Amino acid sequence: DAGVTQSPTHLIKTRGQQVTLRCSPKSGHDTVSWYQQALGQGPQFIFQYYEEEERQRGNFPDRFSGHQFPNYSSELNVNALLLGDSALYLCASSLEAERRETQYFGPGTRLLVL
Amino acid sequence: GDSVTQMEGPVTLSEEAFLTINCTYTATGYPSLFWYVQYPGEGLQLLLKATKADDKGSNKGFEATYRKETTSFHLEKGSVQVSDSAVYFCGTSYGKLTFGQGTILTVHP
């Protein structure tokens, strides 16, 4: 049973650039959530996708956008990168029918903005 | 919105010591409660969960009880091992997870 996978594992960008991170959910899951984890902090909710639409959004600017594909995989896009966007970006998948149940996390993509 | 407050760390213990990591939350309604663990360089792994008041979640010797009256979900383990060294996150969920700031646990032989 394949778990949540993310790519790439590491990424280095410069300020002002754009980045796309990718996530494949656990087999059978239909909902994908994205979190940002700054160094030494707990993960912060960015947004959640279900049925190819953004369903919930945390307190992040519009520079952060996403997409969900028909196969439930998802992308996180960040435009006009700032130094403060350096963080571990975590993807989590779950099943809509069990909304309050467990979210399963991928290993994350570590983004460094120089 | 919801918030989670965890016991400040880091916590340093000797092997076989008793562990408690405090977690309290504020929420409207009754969310599900979780403890996740993060090992160095990795993502988050579910440790245990509870979905309603008075439920006890348990896994690998760790336990936590959903206390509605005190809005708490404290993590306990009777005898820690070196391999338990990690960062522990308490969280609430109505579909999106809200996490505490994390507690670093270091266990020495």
PDB file of C-alpha atoms in Angstrom:
ATOM      1  CA  ASP A   1       0.000   0.000   0.000  1.00  0.00           C
ATOM      2  CA  ALA A   2       1.719   3.143  -1.246  1.00  0.00           C
ATOM      3  CA  GLY A   3       1.840   5.957   1.239  1.00  0.00           C
ATOM      4  CA  VAL A   4       1.889   9.681   0.523  1.00  0.00           C
ATOM      5  CA  THR A   5       4.722  10.671  -1.783  1.00  0.00           C
ATOM      6  CA  GLN A   6       6.125  14.127  -2.460  1.00  0.00           C
ATOM      7  CA  SER A   7       8.567  15.536  -4.963  1.00  0.00           C
ATOM      8  CA  PRO A   8      11.114  16.920  -5.033  1.00  0.00           C
ATOM      9  CA  THR A   9      12.694  16.181  -1.665  1.00  0.00           C
ATOM     10  CA  HIS A  10      14.800  19.339  -1.654  1.00  0.00           C
ATOM     11  CA  LEU A  11      14.725  22.546  -3.650  1.00  0.00           C
ATOM     12  CA  ILE A  12      16.765  25.728  -3.714  1.00  0.00           C
ATOM     13  CA  LYS A  13      15.323  28.881  -5.273  1.00  0.00           C
ATOM     14  CA  THR A  14      16.079  32.587  -5.247  1.00  0.00           C
ATOM     15  CA  ARG A  15      13.817  35.412  -4.175  1.00  0.00           C
ATOM     16  CA  GLY A  16      11.174  36.315  -6.725  1.00  0.00           C
ATOM     17  CA  GLN A  17      11.151  32.926  -8.403  1.00  0.00           C
ATOM     18  CA  GLN A  18       8.232  30.542  -8.578  1.00  0.00           C
ATOM     19  CA  VAL A  19       8.118  26.947  -7.352  1.00  0.00           C
ATOM     20  CA  THR A  20       5.836  23.940  -7.832  1.00  0.00           C
ATOM     21  CA  LEU A  21       5.700  21.080  -5.364  1.00  0.00           C
ATOM     22  CA  ARG A  22       3.933  17.801  -6.038  1.00  0.00           C
ATOM     23  CA  CYS A  23       2.059  15.278  -3.939  1.00  0.00           C
ATOM     24  CA  SER A  24       0.493  11.886  -4.563  1.00  0.00           C
ATOM     25  CA  PRO A  25      -1.976  10.810  -1.883  1.00  0.00           C
ATOM     26  CA  LYS A  26      -2.171   7.478  -0.146  1.00  0.00           C
ATOM     27  CA  SER A  27      -3.996   4.885  -2.200  1.00  0.00           C
ATOM     28  CA  GLY A  28      -7.759   5.284  -1.822  1.00  0.00           C
ATOM     29  CA  HIS A  29      -7.616   8.816  -0.427  1.00  0.00           C
ATOM     30  CA  ASP A  30      -9.428  11.670  -2.150  1.00  0.00           C
ATOM     31  CA  THR A  31      -8.504  14.734  -0.084  1.00  0.00           C
ATOM     32  CA  VAL A  32      -5.144  16.487   0.001  1.00  0.00           C
ATOM     33  CA  SER A  33      -4.004  19.115   2.485  1.00  0.00           C
ATOM     34  CA  TRP A  34      -0.839  21.194   2.435  1.00  0.00           C
ATOM     35  CA  TYR A  35       1.075  22.478   5.463  1.00  0.00           C
ATOM     36  CA  GLN A  36       4.087  24.730   5.903  1.00  0.00           C
ATOM     37  CA  GLN A  37       6.497  23.911   8.714  1.00  0.00           C
ATOM     38  CA  ALA A  38       9.069  26.570   9.501  1.00  0.00           C
ATOM     39  CA  LEU A  39      12.165  25.502  11.399  1.00  0.00           C
ATOM     40  CA  GLY A  40      11.371  24.761  15.027  1.00  0.00           C
ATOM     41  CA  GLN A  41       7.627  25.306  14.585  1.00  0.00           C
ATOM     42  CA  GLY A  42       4.529  23.203  14.212  1.00  0.00           C
ATOM     43  CA  PRO A  43       3.012  22.758  10.752  1.00  0.00           C
ATOM     44  CA  GLN A  44       0.633  25.520   9.625  1.00  0.00           C
ATOM     45  CA  PHE A  45      -2.346  24.698   7.415  1.00  0.00           C
ATOM     46  CA  ILE A  46      -2.161  26.237   3.942  1.00  0.00           C
ATOM     47  CA  PHE A  47      -5.186  24.760   2.161  1.00  0.00           C
ATOM     48  CA  GLN A  48      -7.138  21.611   1.424  1.00  0.00           C
ATOM     49  CA  TYR A  49      -8.343  20.184  -1.887  1.00  0.00           C
ATOM     50  CA  TYR A  50     -11.262  17.900  -2.536  1.00  0.00           C
ATOM     51  CA  GLU A  51     -12.969  17.147  -5.844  1.00  0.00           C
ATOM     52  CA  GLU A  52     -10.388  19.348  -7.586  1.00  0.00           C
ATOM     53  CA  GLU A  53     -11.459  22.421  -5.654  1.00  0.00           C
ATOM     54  CA  GLU A  54      -9.952  24.354  -2.764  1.00  0.00           C
ATOM     55  CA  ARG A  55     -12.240  23.666   0.143  1.00  0.00           C
ATOM     56  CA  GLN A  56     -10.509  25.350   3.085  1.00  0.00           C
ATOM     57  CA  ARG A  57      -7.709  27.849   3.288  1.00  0.00           C
ATOM     58  CA  GLY A  58      -5.475  28.953   6.102  1.00  0.00           C
ATOM     59  CA  ASN A  59      -3.953  32.365   6.643  1.00  0.00           C
ATOM     60  CA  PHE A  60      -1.635  32.406   3.635  1.00  0.00           C
ATOM     61  CA  PRO A  61      -1.414  35.026   0.878  1.00  0.00           C
ATOM     62  CA  ASP A  62      -2.611  34.512  -2.668  1.00  0.00           C
ATOM     63  CA  ARG A  63       0.972  33.821  -3.727  1.00  0.00           C
ATOM     64  CA  PHE A  64       0.214  30.326  -2.503  1.00  0.00           C
ATOM     65  CA  SER A  65      -2.043  28.442  -4.869  1.00  0.00           C
ATOM     66  CA  GLY A  66      -2.784  24.853  -5.632  1.00  0.00           C
ATOM     67  CA  HIS A  67      -4.423  22.352  -7.851  1.00  0.00           C
ATOM     68  CA  GLN A  68      -5.862  18.883  -7.565  1.00  0.00           C
ATOM     69  CA  PHE A  69      -6.013  16.531 -10.521  1.00  0.00           C
ATOM     70  CA  PRO A  70      -8.640  13.912 -11.368  1.00  0.00           C
ATOM     71  CA  ASN A  71      -6.358  11.194  -9.997  1.00  0.00           C
ATOM     72  CA  TYR A  72      -6.383  13.102  -6.632  1.00  0.00           C
ATOM     73  CA  SER A  73      -2.732  14.120  -6.850  1.00  0.00           C
ATOM     74  CA  SER A  74      -2.010  17.744  -6.063  1.00  0.00           C
ATOM     75  CA  GLU A  75       0.398  20.607  -6.665  1.00  0.00           C
ATOM     76  CA  LEU A  76       1.337  23.540  -4.490  1.00  0.00           C
ATOM     77  CA  ASN A  77       2.559  26.641  -6.310  1.00  0.00           C
ATOM     78  CA  VAL A  78       4.269  29.560  -4.660  1.00  0.00           C
ATOM     79  CA  ASN A  79       4.919  32.737  -6.672  1.00  0.00           C
ATOM     80  CA  ALA A  80       7.268  35.625  -5.961  1.00  0.00           C
ATOM     81  CA  LEU A  81       9.224  33.672  -3.378  1.00  0.00           C
ATOM     82  CA  LEU A  82      10.363  35.428  -0.218  1.00  0.00           C
ATOM     83  CA  LEU A  83      13.136  34.423   2.140  1.00  0.00           C
ATOM     84  CA  GLY A  84      10.447  33.651   4.717  1.00  0.00           C
ATOM     85  CA  ASP A  85       8.983  30.961   2.467  1.00  0.00           C
ATOM     86  CA  SER A  86      11.931  28.744   3.356  1.00  0.00           C
ATOM     87  CA  ALA A  87      10.374  25.793   5.156  1.00  0.00           C
ATOM     88  CA  LEU A  88       9.419  22.140   5.007  1.00  0.00           C
ATOM     89  CA  TYR A  89       6.235  21.743   2.969  1.00  0.00           C
ATOM     90  CA  LEU A  90       4.156  18.783   3.986  1.00  0.00           C
ATOM     91  CA  CYS A  91       1.360  17.134   2.089  1.00  0.00           C
ATOM     92  CA  ALA A  92      -1.244  15.050   3.894  1.00  0.00           C
ATOM     93  CA  SER A  93      -4.000  12.890   2.481  1.00  0.00           C
ATOM     94  CA  SER A  94      -7.265  11.682   3.943  1.00  0.00           C
ATOM     95  CA  LEU A  95     -10.659  10.357   3.023  1.00  0.00           C
ATOM     96  CA  GLU A  96     -13.558  12.812   2.754  1.00  0.00           C
ATOM     97  CA  ALA A  97     -15.936  10.259   4.223  1.00  0.00           C
ATOM     98  CA  GLU A  98     -13.799  10.301   7.387  1.00  0.00           C
ATOM     99  CA  ARG A  99     -13.183  14.044   7.679  1.00  0.00           C
ATOM    100  CA  ARG A 100     -12.287  14.013  11.341  1.00  0.00           C
ATOM    101  CA  GLU A 101     -10.102  10.969  11.051  1.00  0.00           C
ATOM    102  CA  THR A 102      -6.418  10.558  10.431  1.00  0.00           C
ATOM    103  CA  GLN A 103      -4.427  12.545   7.907  1.00  0.00           C
ATOM    104  CA  TYR A 104      -1.368  10.730   6.588  1.00  0.00           C
ATOM    105  CA  PHE A 105       1.703  12.800   5.867  1.00  0.00           C
ATOM    106  CA  GLY A 106       4.355  12.543   3.225  1.00  0.00           C
ATOM    107  CA  PRO A 107       8.073  13.061   3.935  1.00  0.00           C
ATOM    108  CA  GLY A 108       7.914  16.683   2.827  1.00  0.00           C
ATOM    109  CA  THR A 109       9.759  18.965   0.430  1.00  0.00           C
ATOM    110  CA  ARG A 110      12.405  21.170   1.983  1.00  0.00           C
ATOM    111  CA  LEU A 111      12.484  24.543   0.227  1.00  0.00           C
ATOM    112  CA  LEU A 112      15.330  26.977   0.702  1.00  0.00           C
ATOM    113  CA  VAL A 113      14.934  30.487  -0.696  1.00  0.00           C
ATOM    114  CA  LEU A 114      18.152  32.466  -1.082  1.00  0.00           C
TER     115      LEU A 114
ATOM    116  CA  GLY B   1     -10.044  29.816  15.649  1.00  0.00           C
ATOM    117  CA  ASP B   2      -8.745  26.668  17.267  1.00  0.00           C
ATOM    118  CA  SER B   3      -5.428  26.718  19.069  1.00  0.00           C
ATOM    119  CA  VAL B   4      -3.199  24.140  20.730  1.00  0.00           C
ATOM    120  CA  THR B   5      -0.706  24.759  23.516  1.00  0.00           C
ATOM    121  CA  GLN B   6       1.967  22.213  24.309  1.00  0.00           C
ATOM    122  CA  MET B   7       4.318  21.877  27.190  1.00  0.00           C
ATOM    123  CA  GLU B   8       7.490  23.753  26.388  1.00  0.00           C
ATOM    124  CA  GLY B   9      10.588  21.744  25.786  1.00  0.00           C
ATOM    125  CA  PRO B  10      13.029  20.452  25.287  1.00  0.00           C
ATOM    126  CA  VAL B  11      12.403  17.490  27.563  1.00  0.00           C
ATOM    127  CA  THR B  12      15.410  15.366  28.487  1.00  0.00           C
ATOM    128  CA  LEU B  13      14.955  12.019  30.227  1.00  0.00           C
ATOM    129  CA  SER B  14      16.940   8.928  31.072  1.00  0.00           C
ATOM    130  CA  GLU B  15      15.922   5.619  29.547  1.00  0.00           C
ATOM    131  CA  GLU B  16      13.033   3.924  31.412  1.00  0.00           C
ATOM    132  CA  ALA B  17      11.830   7.210  32.919  1.00  0.00           C
ATOM    133  CA  PHE B  18       8.160   8.231  32.920  1.00  0.00           C
ATOM    134  CA  LEU B  19       7.097  10.727  30.268  1.00  0.00           C
ATOM    135  CA  THR B  20       4.340  13.334  30.311  1.00  0.00           C
ATOM    136  CA  ILE B  21       3.913  15.977  27.629  1.00  0.00           C
ATOM    137  CA  ASN B  22       1.044  18.329  28.379  1.00  0.00           C
ATOM    138  CA  CYS B  23      -1.343  19.498  25.673  1.00  0.00           C
ATOM    139  CA  THR B  24      -4.360  21.768  26.019  1.00  0.00           C
ATOM    140  CA  TYR B  25      -6.586  23.124  23.299  1.00  0.00           C
ATOM    141  CA  THR B  26      -9.265  25.682  22.603  1.00  0.00           C
ATOM    142  CA  ALA B  27     -11.925  24.808  20.086  1.00  0.00           C
ATOM    143  CA  THR B  28     -15.547  25.388  19.234  1.00  0.00           C
ATOM    144  CA  GLY B  29     -17.241  22.048  19.456  1.00  0.00           C
ATOM    145  CA  TYR B  30     -15.508  18.732  19.872  1.00  0.00           C
ATOM    146  CA  PRO B  31     -12.671  18.089  17.459  1.00  0.00           C
ATOM    147  CA  SER B  32     -10.741  14.880  17.034  1.00  0.00           C
ATOM    148  CA  LEU B  33      -7.429  14.961  18.887  1.00  0.00           C
ATOM    149  CA  PHE B  34      -4.101  13.604  17.667  1.00  0.00           C
ATOM    150  CA  TRP B  35      -0.504  13.129  18.638  1.00  0.00           C
ATOM    151  CA  TYR B  36       1.985  12.990  15.795  1.00  0.00           C
ATOM    152  CA  VAL B  37       5.711  12.273  16.034  1.00  0.00           C
ATOM    153  CA  GLN B  38       8.448  13.637  13.773  1.00  0.00           C
ATOM    154  CA  TYR B  39      11.877  12.048  13.573  1.00  0.00           C
ATOM    155  CA  PRO B  40      14.817  14.099  12.257  1.00  0.00           C
ATOM    156  CA  GLY B  41      14.522  14.872   8.562  1.00  0.00           C
ATOM    157  CA  GLU B  42      11.168  13.162   8.191  1.00  0.00           C
ATOM    158  CA  GLY B  43       7.480  13.995   7.880  1.00  0.00           C
ATOM    159  CA  LEU B  44       4.885  13.473  10.594  1.00  0.00           C
ATOM    160  CA  GLN B  45       3.741  10.035  11.668  1.00  0.00           C
ATOM    161  CA  LEU B  46       0.496   9.438  13.518  1.00  0.00           C
ATOM    162  CA  LEU B  47       1.194   8.227  17.050  1.00  0.00           C
ATOM    163  CA  LEU B  48      -2.320   8.016  18.448  1.00  0.00           C
ATOM    164  CA  LYS B  49      -5.750   9.632  18.265  1.00  0.00           C
ATOM    165  CA  ALA B  50      -9.073  10.036  20.059  1.00  0.00           C
ATOM    166  CA  THR B  51     -12.296  11.138  18.436  1.00  0.00           C
ATOM    167  CA  LYS B  52     -14.641  11.781  21.361  1.00  0.00           C
ATOM    168  CA  ALA B  53     -14.620  12.690  25.033  1.00  0.00           C
ATOM    169  CA  ASP B  54     -13.128  10.110  27.426  1.00  0.00           C
ATOM    170  CA  ASP B  55     -11.647   8.091  24.553  1.00  0.00           C
ATOM    171  CA  LYS B  56      -8.125   6.851  25.223  1.00  0.00           C
ATOM    172  CA  GLY B  57      -5.727   6.593  22.319  1.00  0.00           C
ATOM    173  CA  SER B  58      -2.751   4.270  22.665  1.00  0.00           C
ATOM    174  CA  ASN B  59       0.139   3.028  20.570  1.00  0.00           C
ATOM    175  CA  LYS B  60       3.677   1.719  21.214  1.00  0.00           C
ATOM    176  CA  GLY B  61       3.274   2.233  24.960  1.00  0.00           C
ATOM    177  CA  PHE B  62       2.100   5.844  24.591  1.00  0.00           C
ATOM    178  CA  GLU B  63      -1.340   6.865  25.857  1.00  0.00           C
ATOM    179  CA  ALA B  64      -3.502   9.995  25.888  1.00  0.00           C
ATOM    180  CA  THR B  65      -7.089  10.546  27.077  1.00  0.00           C
ATOM    181  CA  TYR B  66      -9.528  13.053  25.567  1.00  0.00           C
ATOM    182  CA  ARG B  67     -10.558  15.225  28.537  1.00  0.00           C
ATOM    183  CA  LYS B  68     -13.413  17.502  27.540  1.00  0.00           C
ATOM    184  CA  GLU B  69     -13.775  19.119  30.969  1.00  0.00           C
ATOM    185  CA  THR B  70     -10.146  20.276  31.034  1.00  0.00           C
ATOM    186  CA  THR B  71      -9.747  20.530  27.222  1.00  0.00           C
ATOM    187  CA  SER B  72      -6.588  18.464  27.474  1.00  0.00           C
ATOM    188  CA  PHE B  73      -4.928  15.542  25.729  1.00  0.00           C
ATOM    189  CA  HIS B  74      -1.723  14.856  27.668  1.00  0.00           C
ATOM    190  CA  LEU B  75       0.701  12.292  26.261  1.00  0.00           C
ATOM    191  CA  GLU B  76       2.176   9.704  28.665  1.00  0.00           C
ATOM    192  CA  LYS B  77       4.526   6.749  28.507  1.00  0.00           C
ATOM    193  CA  GLY B  78       5.550   4.652  31.444  1.00  0.00           C
ATOM    194  CA  SER B  79       9.086   3.820  30.310  1.00  0.00           C
ATOM    195  CA  VAL B  80      10.775   5.736  27.497  1.00  0.00           C
ATOM    196  CA  GLN B  81      13.474   4.369  25.219  1.00  0.00           C
ATOM    197  CA  VAL B  82      16.306   6.072  23.366  1.00  0.00           C
ATOM    198  CA  SER B  83      14.400   5.396  20.141  1.00  0.00           C
ATOM    199  CA  ASP B  84      11.548   7.629  21.387  1.00  0.00           C
ATOM    200  CA  SER B  85      13.761  10.686  20.902  1.00  0.00           C
ATOM    201  CA  ALA B  86      11.854  12.883  18.451  1.00  0.00           C
ATOM    202  CA  VAL B  87       9.572  15.926  18.234  1.00  0.00           C
ATOM    203  CA  TYR B  88       5.989  15.373  19.369  1.00  0.00           C
ATOM    204  CA  PHE B  89       3.064  17.436  18.085  1.00  0.00           C
ATOM    205  CA  CYS B  90      -0.409  17.641  19.558  1.00  0.00           C
ATOM    206  CA  GLY B  91      -3.197  18.562  17.151  1.00  0.00           C
ATOM    207  CA  THR B  92      -6.928  19.104  16.779  1.00  0.00           C
ATOM    208  CA  SER B  93      -8.940  18.389  13.665  1.00  0.00           C
ATOM    209  CA  TYR B  94     -12.279  19.130  12.114  1.00  0.00           C
ATOM    210  CA  GLY B  95     -10.828  18.248   8.737  1.00  0.00           C
ATOM    211  CA  LYS B  96      -7.842  20.564   8.848  1.00  0.00           C
ATOM    212  CA  LEU B  97      -5.230  19.999  11.519  1.00  0.00           C
ATOM    213  CA  THR B  98      -4.197  22.686  13.990  1.00  0.00           C
ATOM    214  CA  PHE B  99      -0.899  21.870  15.698  1.00  0.00           C
ATOM    215  CA  GLY B 100       0.907  22.955  18.786  1.00  0.00           C
ATOM    216  CA  GLN B 101       4.471  24.201  18.536  1.00  0.00           C
ATOM    217  CA  GLY B 102       5.983  20.782  19.212  1.00  0.00           C
ATOM    218  CA  THR B 103       7.963  19.331  22.112  1.00  0.00           C
ATOM    219  CA  ILE B 104      11.474  18.013  21.587  1.00  0.00           C
ATOM    220  CA  LEU B 105      12.124  14.826  23.554  1.00  0.00           C
ATOM    221  CA  THR B 106      15.644  13.509  24.072  1.00  0.00           C
ATOM    222  CA  VAL B 107      16.157  10.205  25.874  1.00  0.00           C
ATOM    223  CA  HIS B 108      19.642   9.306  27.120  1.00  0.00           C
ATOM    224  CA  PRO B 109      20.838   5.726  27.773  1.00  0.00           C
TER     225      PRO B 109
END
